[in-house]
Coordinates of C-alpha atoms and ligand atoms in Angstrom, one line a residue:
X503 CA -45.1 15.0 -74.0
X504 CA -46.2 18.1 -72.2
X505 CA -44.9 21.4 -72.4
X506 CA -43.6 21.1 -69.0
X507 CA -42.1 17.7 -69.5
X508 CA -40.3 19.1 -72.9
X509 CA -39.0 21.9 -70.6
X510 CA -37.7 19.9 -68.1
X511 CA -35.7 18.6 -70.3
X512 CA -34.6 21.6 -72.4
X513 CA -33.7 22.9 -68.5
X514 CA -31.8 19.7 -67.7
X515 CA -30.0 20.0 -71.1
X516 CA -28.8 23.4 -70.4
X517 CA -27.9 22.9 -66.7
X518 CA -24.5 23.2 -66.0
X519 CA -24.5 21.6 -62.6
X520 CA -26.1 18.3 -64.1
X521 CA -22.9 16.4 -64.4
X522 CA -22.4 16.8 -60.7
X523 CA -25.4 13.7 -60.1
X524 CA -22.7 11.2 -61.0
X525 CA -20.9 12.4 -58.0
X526 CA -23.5 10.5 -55.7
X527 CA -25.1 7.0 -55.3
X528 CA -28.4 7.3 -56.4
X529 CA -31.1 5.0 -58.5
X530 CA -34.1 5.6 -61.0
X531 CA -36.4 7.2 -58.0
X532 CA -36.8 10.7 -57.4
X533 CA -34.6 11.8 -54.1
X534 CA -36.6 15.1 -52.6
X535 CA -35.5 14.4 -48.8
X536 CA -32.2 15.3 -48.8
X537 CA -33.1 18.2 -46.3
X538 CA -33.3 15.0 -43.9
X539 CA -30.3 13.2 -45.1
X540 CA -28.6 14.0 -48.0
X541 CA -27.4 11.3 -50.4
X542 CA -24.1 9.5 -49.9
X543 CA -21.3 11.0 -52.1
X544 CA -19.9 8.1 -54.6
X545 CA -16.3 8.4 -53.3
X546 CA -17.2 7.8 -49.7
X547 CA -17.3 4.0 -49.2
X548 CA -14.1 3.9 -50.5
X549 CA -12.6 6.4 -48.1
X550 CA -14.4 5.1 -45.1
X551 CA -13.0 2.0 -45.8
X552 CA -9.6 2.6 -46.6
X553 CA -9.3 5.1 -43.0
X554 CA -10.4 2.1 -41.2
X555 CA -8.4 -0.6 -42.5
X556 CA -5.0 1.7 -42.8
X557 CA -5.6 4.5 -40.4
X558 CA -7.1 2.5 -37.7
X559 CA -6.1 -1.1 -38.7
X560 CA -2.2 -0.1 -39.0
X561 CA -1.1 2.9 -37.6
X562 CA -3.9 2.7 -35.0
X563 CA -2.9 5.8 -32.1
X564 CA -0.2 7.0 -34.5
X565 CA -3.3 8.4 -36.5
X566 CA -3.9 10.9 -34.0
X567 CA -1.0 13.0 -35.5
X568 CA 0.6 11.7 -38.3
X569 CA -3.0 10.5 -39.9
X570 CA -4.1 14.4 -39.0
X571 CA -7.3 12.7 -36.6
X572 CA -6.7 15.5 -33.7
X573 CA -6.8 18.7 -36.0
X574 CA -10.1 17.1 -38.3
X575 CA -12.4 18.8 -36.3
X576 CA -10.8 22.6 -37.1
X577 CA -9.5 21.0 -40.7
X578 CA -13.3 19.8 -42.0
X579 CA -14.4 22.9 -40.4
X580 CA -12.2 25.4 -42.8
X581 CA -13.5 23.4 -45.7
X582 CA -17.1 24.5 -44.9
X583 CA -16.1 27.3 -44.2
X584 CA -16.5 28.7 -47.6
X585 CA -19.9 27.3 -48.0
X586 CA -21.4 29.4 -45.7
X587 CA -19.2 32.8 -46.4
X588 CA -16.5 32.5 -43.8
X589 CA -12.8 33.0 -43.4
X590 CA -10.5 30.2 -42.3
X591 CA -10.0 30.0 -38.5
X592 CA -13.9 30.6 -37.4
X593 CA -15.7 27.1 -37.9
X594 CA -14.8 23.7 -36.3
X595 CA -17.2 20.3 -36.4
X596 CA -18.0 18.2 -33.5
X597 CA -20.9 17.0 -31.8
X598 CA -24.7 17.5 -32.8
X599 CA -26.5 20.9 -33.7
X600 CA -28.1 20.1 -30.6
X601 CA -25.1 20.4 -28.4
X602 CA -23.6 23.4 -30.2
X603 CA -27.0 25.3 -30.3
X604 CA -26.8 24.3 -26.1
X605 CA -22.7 25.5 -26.5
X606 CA -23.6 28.8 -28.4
X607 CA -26.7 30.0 -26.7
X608 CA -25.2 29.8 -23.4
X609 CA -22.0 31.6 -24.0
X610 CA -24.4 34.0 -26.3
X611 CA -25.6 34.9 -22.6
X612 CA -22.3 35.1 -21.1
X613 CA -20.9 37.4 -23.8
X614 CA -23.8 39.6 -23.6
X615 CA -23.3 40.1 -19.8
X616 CA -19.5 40.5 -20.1
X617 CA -20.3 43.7 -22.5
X618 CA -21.5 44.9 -19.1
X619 CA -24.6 47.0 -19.8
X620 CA -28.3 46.4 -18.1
X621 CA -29.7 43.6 -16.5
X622 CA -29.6 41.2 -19.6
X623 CA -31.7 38.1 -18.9
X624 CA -34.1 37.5 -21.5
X625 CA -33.8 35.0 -24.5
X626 CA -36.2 35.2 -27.1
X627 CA -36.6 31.9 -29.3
X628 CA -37.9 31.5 -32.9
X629 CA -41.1 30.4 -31.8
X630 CA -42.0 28.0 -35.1
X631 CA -38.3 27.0 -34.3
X632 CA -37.2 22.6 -34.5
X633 CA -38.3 21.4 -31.5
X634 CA -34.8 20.8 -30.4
X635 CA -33.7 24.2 -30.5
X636 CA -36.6 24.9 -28.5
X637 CA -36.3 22.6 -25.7
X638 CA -32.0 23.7 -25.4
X639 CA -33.4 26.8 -25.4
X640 CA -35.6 26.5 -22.7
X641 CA -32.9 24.8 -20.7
X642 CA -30.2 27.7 -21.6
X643 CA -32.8 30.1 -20.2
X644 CA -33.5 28.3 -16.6
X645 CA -29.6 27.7 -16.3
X646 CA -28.5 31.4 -17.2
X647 CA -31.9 32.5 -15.3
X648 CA -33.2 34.2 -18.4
X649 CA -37.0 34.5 -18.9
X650 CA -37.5 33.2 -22.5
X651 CA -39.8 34.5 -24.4
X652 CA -41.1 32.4 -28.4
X653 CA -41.4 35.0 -31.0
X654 CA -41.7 34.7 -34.7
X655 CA -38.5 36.1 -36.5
X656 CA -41.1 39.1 -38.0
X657 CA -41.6 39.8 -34.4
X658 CA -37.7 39.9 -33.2
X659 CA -37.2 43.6 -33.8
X660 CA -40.1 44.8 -32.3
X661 CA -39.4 42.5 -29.0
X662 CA -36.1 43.1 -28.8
X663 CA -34.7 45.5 -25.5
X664 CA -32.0 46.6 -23.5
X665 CA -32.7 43.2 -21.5
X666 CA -32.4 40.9 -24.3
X667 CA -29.5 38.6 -24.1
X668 CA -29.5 36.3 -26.9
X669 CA -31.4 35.2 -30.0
X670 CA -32.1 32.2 -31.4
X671 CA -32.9 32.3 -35.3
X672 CA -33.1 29.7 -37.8
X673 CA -31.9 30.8 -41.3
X674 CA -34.4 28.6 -43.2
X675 CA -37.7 27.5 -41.4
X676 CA -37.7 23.4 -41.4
X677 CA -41.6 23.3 -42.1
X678 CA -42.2 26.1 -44.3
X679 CA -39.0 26.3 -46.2
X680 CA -39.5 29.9 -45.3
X681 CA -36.1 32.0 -45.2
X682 CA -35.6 34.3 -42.9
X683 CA -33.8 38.1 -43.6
X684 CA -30.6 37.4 -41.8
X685 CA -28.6 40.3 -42.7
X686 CA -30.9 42.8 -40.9
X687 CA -32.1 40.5 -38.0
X688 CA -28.5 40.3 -36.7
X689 CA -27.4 44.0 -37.3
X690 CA -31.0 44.6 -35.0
X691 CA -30.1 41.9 -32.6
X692 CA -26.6 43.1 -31.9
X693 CA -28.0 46.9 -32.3
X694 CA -29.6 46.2 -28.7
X695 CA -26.2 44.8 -27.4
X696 CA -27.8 41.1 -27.7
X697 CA -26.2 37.9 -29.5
X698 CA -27.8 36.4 -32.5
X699 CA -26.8 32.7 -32.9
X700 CA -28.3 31.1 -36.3
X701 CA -29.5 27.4 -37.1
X702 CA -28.4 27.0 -40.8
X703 CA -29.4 23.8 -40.6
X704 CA -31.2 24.1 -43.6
X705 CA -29.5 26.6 -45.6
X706 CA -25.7 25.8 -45.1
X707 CA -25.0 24.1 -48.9
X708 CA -28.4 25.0 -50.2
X709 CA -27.6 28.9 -50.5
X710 CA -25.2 31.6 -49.9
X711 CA -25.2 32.5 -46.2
X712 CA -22.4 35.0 -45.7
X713 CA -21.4 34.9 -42.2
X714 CA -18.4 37.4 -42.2
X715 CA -20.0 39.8 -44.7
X716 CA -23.3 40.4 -42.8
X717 CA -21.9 40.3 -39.6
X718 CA -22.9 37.3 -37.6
X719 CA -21.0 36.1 -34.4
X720 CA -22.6 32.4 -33.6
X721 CA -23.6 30.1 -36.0
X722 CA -24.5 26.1 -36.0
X723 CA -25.7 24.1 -38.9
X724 CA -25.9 20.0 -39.4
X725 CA -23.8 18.6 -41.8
X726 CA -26.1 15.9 -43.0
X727 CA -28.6 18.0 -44.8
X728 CA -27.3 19.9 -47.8
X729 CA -23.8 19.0 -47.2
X730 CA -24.3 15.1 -47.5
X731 CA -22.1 14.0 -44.4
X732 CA -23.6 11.2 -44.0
X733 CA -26.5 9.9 -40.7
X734 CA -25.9 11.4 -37.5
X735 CA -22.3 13.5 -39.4
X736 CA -20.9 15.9 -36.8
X737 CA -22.5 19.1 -36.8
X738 CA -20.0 22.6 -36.8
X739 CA -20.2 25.7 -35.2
X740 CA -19.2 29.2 -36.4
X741 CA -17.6 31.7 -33.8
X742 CA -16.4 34.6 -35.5
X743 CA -12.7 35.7 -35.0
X744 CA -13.4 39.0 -32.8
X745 CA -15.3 37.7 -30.2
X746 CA -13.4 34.1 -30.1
X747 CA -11.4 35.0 -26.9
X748 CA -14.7 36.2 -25.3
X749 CA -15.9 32.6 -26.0
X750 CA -16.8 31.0 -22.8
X751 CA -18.7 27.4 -23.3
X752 CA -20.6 26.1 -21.5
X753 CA -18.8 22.5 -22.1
X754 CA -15.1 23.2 -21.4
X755 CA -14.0 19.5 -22.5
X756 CA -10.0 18.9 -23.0
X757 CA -10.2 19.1 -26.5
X758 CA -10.6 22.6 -26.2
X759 CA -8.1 22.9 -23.4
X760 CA -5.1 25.5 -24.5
X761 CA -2.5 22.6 -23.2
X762 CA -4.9 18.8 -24.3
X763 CA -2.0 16.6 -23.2
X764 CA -0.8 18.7 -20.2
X765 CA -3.4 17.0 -17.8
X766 CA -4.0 20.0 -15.7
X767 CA -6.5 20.0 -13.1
X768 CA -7.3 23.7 -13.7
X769 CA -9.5 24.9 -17.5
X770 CA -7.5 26.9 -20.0
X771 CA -9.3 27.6 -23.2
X772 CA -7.3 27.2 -26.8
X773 CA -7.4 30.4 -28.4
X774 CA -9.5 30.4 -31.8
X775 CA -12.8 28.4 -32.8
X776 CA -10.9 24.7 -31.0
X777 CA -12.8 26.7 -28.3
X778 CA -15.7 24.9 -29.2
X779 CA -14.5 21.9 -28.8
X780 CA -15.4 19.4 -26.4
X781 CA -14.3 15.8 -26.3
X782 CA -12.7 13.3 -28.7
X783 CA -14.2 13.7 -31.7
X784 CA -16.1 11.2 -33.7
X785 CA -13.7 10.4 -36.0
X786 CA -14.8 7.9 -38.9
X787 CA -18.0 10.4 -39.4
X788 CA -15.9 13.3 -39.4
X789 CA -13.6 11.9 -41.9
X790 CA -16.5 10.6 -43.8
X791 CA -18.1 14.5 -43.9
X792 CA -14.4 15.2 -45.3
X793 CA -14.3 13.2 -47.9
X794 CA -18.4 14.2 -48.7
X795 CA -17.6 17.4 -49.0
X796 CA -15.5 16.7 -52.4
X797 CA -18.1 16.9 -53.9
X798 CA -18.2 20.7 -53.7
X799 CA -14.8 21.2 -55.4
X800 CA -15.2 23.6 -58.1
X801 CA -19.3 24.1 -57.7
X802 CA -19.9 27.7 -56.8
X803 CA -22.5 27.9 -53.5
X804 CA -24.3 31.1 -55.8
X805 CA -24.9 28.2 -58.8
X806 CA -26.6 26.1 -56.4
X807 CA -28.6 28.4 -55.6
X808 CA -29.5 30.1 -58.8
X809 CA -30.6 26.1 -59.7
X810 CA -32.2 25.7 -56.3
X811 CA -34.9 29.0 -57.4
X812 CA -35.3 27.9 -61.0
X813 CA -36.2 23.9 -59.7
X814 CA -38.5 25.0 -56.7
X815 CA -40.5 27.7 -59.1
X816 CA -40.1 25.1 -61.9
X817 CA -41.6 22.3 -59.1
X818 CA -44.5 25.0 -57.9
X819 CA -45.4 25.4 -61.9
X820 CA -45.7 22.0 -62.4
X821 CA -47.9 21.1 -59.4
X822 CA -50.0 24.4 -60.1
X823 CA -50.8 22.3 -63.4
X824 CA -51.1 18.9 -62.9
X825 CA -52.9 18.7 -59.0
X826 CA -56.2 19.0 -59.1
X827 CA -57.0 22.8 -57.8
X828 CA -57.4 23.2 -54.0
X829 CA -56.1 19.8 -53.7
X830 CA -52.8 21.0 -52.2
X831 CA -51.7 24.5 -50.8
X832 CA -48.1 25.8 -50.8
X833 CA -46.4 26.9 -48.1
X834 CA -43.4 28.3 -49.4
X835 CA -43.1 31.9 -50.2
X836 CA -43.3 32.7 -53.5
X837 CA -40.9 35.6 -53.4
X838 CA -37.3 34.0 -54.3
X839 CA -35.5 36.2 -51.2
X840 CA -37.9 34.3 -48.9
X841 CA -37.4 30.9 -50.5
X842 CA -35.3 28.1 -49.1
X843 CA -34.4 24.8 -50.8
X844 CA -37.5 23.5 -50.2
X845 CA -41.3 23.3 -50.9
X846 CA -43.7 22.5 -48.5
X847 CA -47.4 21.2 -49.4
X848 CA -49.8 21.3 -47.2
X849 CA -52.6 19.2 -47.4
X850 CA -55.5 17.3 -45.7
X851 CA -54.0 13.5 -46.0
X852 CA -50.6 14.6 -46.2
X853 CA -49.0 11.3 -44.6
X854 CA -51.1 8.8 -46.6
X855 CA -49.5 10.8 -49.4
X856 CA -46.8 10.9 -49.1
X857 CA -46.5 7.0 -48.3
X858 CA -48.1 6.4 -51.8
X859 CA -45.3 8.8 -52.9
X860 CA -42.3 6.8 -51.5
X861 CA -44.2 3.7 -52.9
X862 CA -44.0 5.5 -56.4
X863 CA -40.5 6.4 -55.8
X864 CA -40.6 9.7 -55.4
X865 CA -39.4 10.4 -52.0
X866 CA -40.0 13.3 -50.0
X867 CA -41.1 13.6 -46.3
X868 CA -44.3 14.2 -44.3
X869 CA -44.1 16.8 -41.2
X870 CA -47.2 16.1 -38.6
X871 CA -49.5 17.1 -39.0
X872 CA -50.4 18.1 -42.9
X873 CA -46.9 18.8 -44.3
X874 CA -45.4 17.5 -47.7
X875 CA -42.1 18.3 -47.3
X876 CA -39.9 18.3 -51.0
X877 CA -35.9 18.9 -50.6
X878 CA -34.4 20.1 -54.0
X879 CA -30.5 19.8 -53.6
X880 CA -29.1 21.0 -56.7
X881 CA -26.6 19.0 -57.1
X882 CA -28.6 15.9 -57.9
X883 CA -32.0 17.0 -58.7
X884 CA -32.8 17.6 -61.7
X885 CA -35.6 19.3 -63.9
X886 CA -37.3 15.9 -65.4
X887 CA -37.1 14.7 -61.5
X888 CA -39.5 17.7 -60.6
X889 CA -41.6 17.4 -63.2
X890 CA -42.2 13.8 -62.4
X891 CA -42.9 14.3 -58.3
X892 CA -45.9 16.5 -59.7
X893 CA -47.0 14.5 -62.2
X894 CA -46.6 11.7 -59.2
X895 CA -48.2 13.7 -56.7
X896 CA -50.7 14.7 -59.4
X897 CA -51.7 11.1 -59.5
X898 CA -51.5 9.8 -56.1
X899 CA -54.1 12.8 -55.0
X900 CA -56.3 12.4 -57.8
Ligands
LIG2134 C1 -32.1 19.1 -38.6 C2 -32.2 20.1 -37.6 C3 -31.6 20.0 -36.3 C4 -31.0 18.6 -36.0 O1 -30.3 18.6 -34.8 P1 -29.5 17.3 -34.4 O2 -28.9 17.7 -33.1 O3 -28.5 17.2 -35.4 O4 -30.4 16.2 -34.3 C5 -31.6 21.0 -35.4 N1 -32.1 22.2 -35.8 C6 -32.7 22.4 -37.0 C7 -33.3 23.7 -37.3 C8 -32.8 21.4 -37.9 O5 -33.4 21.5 -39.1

């Protein structure tokens, strides 16, 4: 056995989030992709299948209330609420990051004009931003009539100005795995009288985010990353608690509506995050998220991420000695406050490998057009599972 291999397993030994694989379905493979779509909780199915048959299969519309379906959206929200540093009350799930970046960006503009000084019609974008952001972006922009304008997130400060409206961020970059300072982009963004609104797409469940403590008023994140709610699980969105009656979306639905069942003709926003609501929610993936996010009872979000460091420099020391030199070249930053919960590989052939990867078991995922892209959620991946991706990827490049 190696020395890295005896490590792994000296790590593994001494791991005190280990137990928590037995939590999910899994097999023998190595799963490195669950920045795509986590793995499926082990009491789920169970869940799923007992809402259906007795929530909808019984007491069918009487689940609305006494089965607690109409207040899941704000209920799932307050339990992921922790997981990303907020108070109670500020976070409810519905719809797709899509729509809630769309829902948050606009009424990032609206705020910022309501606060009454300048002219206020620029957006600038995280230029090496998910498409998707981009393209909502883009059609925030020519709605609010807003020039927008891609910058990097190093470049933010420096573009910011009295004109600057909003600002969309992503905490973790998708490709890179590169995380971005969020604390002191939003105290500059909202120094200019502008709107920050993160993506935490990628760090929500992987590492301490701190919404209330650094200051941040709009946040959205997927729920089927890090937080293993399941393909296509509703997405939430974070409005803090002082600017909630300043909330104006952009999709006023009747969910949101301060009086659902009065039927008025005439909008009358709830008062708190239900504000960013829209329409009936999708229940059976919302309740699904629910139940995924048991997994989390009694697992500190600072433990994940003190494993999350140790397996993504352990993974990096491992390929550094098994892939042939110059065969691969890392994208993620080496220094742990710039680290996500991921590494990224480029390299030449990148989607050939990674086919012979998935073939092998090891399953990560390719980004066009010379990204290997390796998840590490530390509640299932273990130290022996990084050290055999290398030794994996050491082979399948060789
Ligand atoms: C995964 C991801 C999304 C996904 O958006 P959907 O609307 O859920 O498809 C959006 N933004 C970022 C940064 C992502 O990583």
């Amino acid at each position: 056995m190696s020395e890295l291999t005896l490590r792994a397993e000296k790590l593994d030994g001494a791991d005190e989030l280990a137990g928590l694989r037995d939590r999910f379905v899994l097999d023998e493979g190595v799963y490195l992709d669950g920045n795509s779509l986590g793995a499926l909780p082990a009491n789920v199915p169970d869940h799923i299948g007992e809402v259906v048959r007795r929530q909808w299969g019984e007491l069918r519309i009487r689940s609305w209330t006494e089965g607690g379906w109409w207040t899941a959206p704000e209920r799932v929200g307050d339990r992921i609420a922790p997981l990303v540093g907020a108070a109670p009350g500020q976070v409810v799930v519905g719809d797709s990051t899509s729509v809630n970046v769309f829902k948050a960006l606009v009424a990032a503009v609206r705020m910022a004009r309501q606060d009454g000084a300048g002219e206020r019609d620029e957006i600038l974008v995280d230029a090496t931003t998910f498409p998707s952001d981009g393209y909502i972006a883009q059609s925030a922009a020519r709605m609010t009539g807003c020039a927008l304008r891609p910058v990097t997130p190093a470049e933010v400060p420096g573009a910011l100005t009295a004109r600057t409206a909003a600002v969309l961020l992503n905490h973790v970059d998708y490709r890179t795995g590169r995380l971005h300072d969020l604390p002191s982009l939003t105290a500059a963004v909202h120094a200019v009288g502008a709107y920050a609104v993160w993506d935490l797409c990628h760090s929500a469940g992987a590492l301490p985010v701190g919404l209330d403590e650094h200051g941040v008023r709009l946040a959205v994140g997927c729920t089927y990353k890090y937080l293993n709610g399941g393909p296509g699980s509703p997405a939430f969105l974070y409005v803090r608690r002082d600017v909630q009656d300043r909330f104006d979306s952009p999709l006023p639905g009747w969910n949101s509506h301060a009086e659902p069942f009065g039927m008025r003709p005439g909008y009358e926003p709830a008062a708190g995050a239900l504000r960013g609501r829209v329409g009936t929610p999708d229940i059976l993936s919302l309740l699904a998220l629910e139940a995924a996010l048991g997994v989390w009872d009694g697992v500190p979000v600072e433990a994940v991420r003190a494993k999350s460091l140790a397996l993504t420099d352990f993974f990096l020391e491992c390929v550094d000695a098994y892939v042939p030199a110059g065969r691969v070249e890392s994208l993620t930053p080496a220094a742990h406050e710039e680290r996500g919960s991921q590494v990224a590989l480029r390299c030449p052939d990148a989607g050939e490998a990674m086919k012979r990867l998935i073939e092998r078991g090891v399953v990560g995922d390719f980004r066009h057009p010379d990204v290997l892209r390796f998840g590490f959620t530390p509640l299932y991946v273990g130290f022996a599972d990084a050290d055999r991706a290398a030794r994996v990827l050491a082979e399948v490049l060789a």
